[in-house]
Coordinates of C-alpha atoms in Angstrom, one line a residue:
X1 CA 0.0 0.0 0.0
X2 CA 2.8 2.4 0.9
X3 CA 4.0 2.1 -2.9
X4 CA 1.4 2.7 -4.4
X5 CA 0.9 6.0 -2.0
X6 CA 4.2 6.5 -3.2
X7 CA 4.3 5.8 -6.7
X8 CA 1.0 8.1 -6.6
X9 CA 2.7 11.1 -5.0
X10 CA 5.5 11.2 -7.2
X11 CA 3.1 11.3 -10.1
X12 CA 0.8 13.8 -8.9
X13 CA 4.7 15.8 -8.1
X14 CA 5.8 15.1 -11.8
X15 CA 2.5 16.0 -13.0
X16 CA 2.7 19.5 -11.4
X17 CA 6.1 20.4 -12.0
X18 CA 5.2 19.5 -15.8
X19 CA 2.4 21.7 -16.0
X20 CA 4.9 25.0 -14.4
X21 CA 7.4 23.8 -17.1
X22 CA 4.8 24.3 -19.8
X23 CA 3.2 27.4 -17.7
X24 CA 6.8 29.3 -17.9
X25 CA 7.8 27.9 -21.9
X26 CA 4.8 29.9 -23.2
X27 CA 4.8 33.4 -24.0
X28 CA 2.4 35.7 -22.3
X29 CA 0.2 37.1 -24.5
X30 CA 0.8 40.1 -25.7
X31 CA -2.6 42.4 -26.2
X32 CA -1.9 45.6 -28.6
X33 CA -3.3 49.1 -27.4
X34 CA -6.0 50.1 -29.4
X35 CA -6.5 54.3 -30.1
X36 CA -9.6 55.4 -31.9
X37 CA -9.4 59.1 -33.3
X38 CA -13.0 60.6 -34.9
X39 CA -12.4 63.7 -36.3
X40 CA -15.0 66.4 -38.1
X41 CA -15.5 69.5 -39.6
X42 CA -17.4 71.8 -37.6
X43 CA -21.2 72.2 -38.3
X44 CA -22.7 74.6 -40.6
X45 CA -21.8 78.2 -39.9
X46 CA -23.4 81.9 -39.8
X47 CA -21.9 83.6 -43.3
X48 CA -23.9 86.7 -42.6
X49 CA -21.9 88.4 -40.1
X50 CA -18.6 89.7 -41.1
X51 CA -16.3 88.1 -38.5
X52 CA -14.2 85.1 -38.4
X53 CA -15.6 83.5 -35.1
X54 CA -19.6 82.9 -36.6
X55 CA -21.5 80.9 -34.1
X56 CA -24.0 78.0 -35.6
X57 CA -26.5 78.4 -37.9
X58 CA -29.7 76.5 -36.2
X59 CA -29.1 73.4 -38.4
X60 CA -25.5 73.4 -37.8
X61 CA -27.0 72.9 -34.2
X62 CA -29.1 70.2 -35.0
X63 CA -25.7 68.7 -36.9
X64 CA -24.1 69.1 -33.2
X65 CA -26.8 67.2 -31.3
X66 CA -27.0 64.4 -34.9
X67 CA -23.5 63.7 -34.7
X68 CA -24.1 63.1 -30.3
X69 CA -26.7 61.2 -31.5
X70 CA -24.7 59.1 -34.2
X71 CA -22.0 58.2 -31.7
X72 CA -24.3 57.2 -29.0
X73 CA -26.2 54.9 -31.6
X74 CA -22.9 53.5 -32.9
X75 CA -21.8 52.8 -29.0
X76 CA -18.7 55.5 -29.5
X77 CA -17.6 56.6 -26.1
X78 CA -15.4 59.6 -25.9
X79 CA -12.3 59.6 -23.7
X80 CA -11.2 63.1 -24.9
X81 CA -13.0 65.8 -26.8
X82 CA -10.6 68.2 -28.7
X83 CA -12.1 71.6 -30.0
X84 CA -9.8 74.6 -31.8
X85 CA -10.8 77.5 -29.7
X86 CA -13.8 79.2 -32.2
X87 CA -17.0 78.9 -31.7
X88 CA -18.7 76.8 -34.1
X89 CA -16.1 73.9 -33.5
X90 CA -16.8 74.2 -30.1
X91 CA -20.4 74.7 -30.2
X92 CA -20.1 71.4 -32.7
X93 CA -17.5 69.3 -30.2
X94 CA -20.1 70.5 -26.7
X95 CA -23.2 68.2 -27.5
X96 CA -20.8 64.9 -27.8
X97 CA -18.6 66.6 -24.6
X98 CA -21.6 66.9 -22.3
X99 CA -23.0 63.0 -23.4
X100 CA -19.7 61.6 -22.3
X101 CA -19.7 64.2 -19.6
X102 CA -16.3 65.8 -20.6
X103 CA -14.6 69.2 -20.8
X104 CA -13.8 70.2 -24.0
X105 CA -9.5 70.5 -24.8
X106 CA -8.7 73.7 -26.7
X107 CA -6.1 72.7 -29.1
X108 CA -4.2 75.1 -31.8
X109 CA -4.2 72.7 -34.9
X110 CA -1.2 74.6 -36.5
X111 CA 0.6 74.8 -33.0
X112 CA 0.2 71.1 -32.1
X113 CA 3.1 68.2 -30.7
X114 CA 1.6 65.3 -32.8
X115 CA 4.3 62.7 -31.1
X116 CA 2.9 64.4 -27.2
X117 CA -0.6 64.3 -28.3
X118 CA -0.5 60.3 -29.7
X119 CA 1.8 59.8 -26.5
X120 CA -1.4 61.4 -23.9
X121 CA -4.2 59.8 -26.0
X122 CA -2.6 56.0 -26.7
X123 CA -5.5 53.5 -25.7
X124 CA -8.3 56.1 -25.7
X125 CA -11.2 57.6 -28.2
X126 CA -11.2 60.9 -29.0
X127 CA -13.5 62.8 -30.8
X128 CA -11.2 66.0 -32.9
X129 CA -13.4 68.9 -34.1
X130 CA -11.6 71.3 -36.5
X131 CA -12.2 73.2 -39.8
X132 CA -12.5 72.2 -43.2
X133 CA -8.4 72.8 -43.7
X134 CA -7.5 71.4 -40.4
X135 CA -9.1 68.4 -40.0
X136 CA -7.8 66.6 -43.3
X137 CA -4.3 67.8 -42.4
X138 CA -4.4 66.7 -38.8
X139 CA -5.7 63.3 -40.0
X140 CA -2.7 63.3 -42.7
X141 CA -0.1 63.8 -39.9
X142 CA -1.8 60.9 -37.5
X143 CA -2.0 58.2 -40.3
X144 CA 1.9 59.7 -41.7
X145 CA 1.1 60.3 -45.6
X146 CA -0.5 62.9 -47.6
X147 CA -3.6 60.9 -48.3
X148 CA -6.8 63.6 -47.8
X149 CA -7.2 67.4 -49.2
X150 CA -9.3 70.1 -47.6
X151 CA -12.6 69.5 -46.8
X152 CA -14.8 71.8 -49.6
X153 CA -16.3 74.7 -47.4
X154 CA -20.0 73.1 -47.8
X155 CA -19.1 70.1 -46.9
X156 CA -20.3 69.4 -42.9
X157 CA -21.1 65.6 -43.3
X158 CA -17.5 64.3 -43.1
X159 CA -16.4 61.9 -40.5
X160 CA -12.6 60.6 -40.7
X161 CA -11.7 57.2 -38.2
X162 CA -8.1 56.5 -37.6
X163 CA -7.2 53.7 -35.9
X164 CA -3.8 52.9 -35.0
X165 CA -3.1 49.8 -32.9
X166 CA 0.3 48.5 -32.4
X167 CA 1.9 49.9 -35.3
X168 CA -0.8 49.2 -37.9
X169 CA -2.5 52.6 -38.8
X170 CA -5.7 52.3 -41.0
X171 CA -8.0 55.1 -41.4
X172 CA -11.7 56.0 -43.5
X173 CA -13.1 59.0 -45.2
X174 CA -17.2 58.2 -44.1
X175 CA -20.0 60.5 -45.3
X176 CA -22.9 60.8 -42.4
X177 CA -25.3 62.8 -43.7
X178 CA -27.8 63.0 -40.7
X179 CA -30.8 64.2 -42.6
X180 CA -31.1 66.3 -45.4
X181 CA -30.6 69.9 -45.6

């Protein structure tokens, strides 16, 4: 009876330090970050005042709270809102801001770091709102080529996703046109 006991306990002993062997031959699974950048043009603008900070027109407002909408639909979740410091970007950016309850980030698109700003948003979503200049260049400098031109000035309805995981980068040119105007 004692060998058997024996010749049991070494077995369940081999069995075990088999199974660490295996545990510590296997690589740990390496899981990449994934960071989601949205980025628009701002909604559709006042061009009857002579200045160059026009608030909305009433259906650029209702483009603000559409594109809210489309992300909460589409299960977007912001981690970071970004807005250049006019008016109609962020009276565009606000609507999405307060539904992930978030302040908005003034950022200067011609004054940015793009290596500090991929460094403090790695992992998260972040929606960008610029202009129709901006926003195909910032989206340009994210993804590294010259791939998208300026937005034409009518043009509201444009919604560029980069995605960059590991270092893959892909990124999409999507026309949401929320209702017709």
């Amino acid at each position: 009876m004692k060998n058997v006991l024996s010749i049991l306990l070494l077995f369940i002993a081999f069995s075990c330090g088999k199974a660490q062997t295996k545990q510590e031959q296997e690589p740990p699974i390496k899981v990449e970050e994934k960071t989601s950048y949205y980025l628009i043009r701002h909604a559709e603008k006042d061009r009857t005042v002579d200045t160059n900070n026009p608030d909305l027109l009433k259906k650029g407002q209702e483009r603000a709270q559409k594109w809210a909408e489309y992300f909460k639909t589409n299960g977007i979740t912001f981690d970071a809102v970004y807005s250049t410091n006019y008016k109609r970007t962020k009276q565009t950016a606000t609507p999405t801001a307060k539904q992930n309850k978030l302040d908005l980030i003034i950022y200067k698109p011609f004054k940015i770091n793009l290596h500090e700003f991929k460094a403090k948003t790695k992992g998260q979503t972040v929606l960008i709102v610029g202009h129709s200049d901006t926003t195909p260049k910032f989206v340009n400098d994210l993804i590294g080529e010259d791939k998208y031109t300026p937005i034409n000035d009518r043009v509201n309805s444009n919604l560029f996703v980069v995605t960059i995981t590991g270092t893959e980068i892909t990124s999409e040119l999507l026309n949401i046109e929320h209702y017709k105007l």
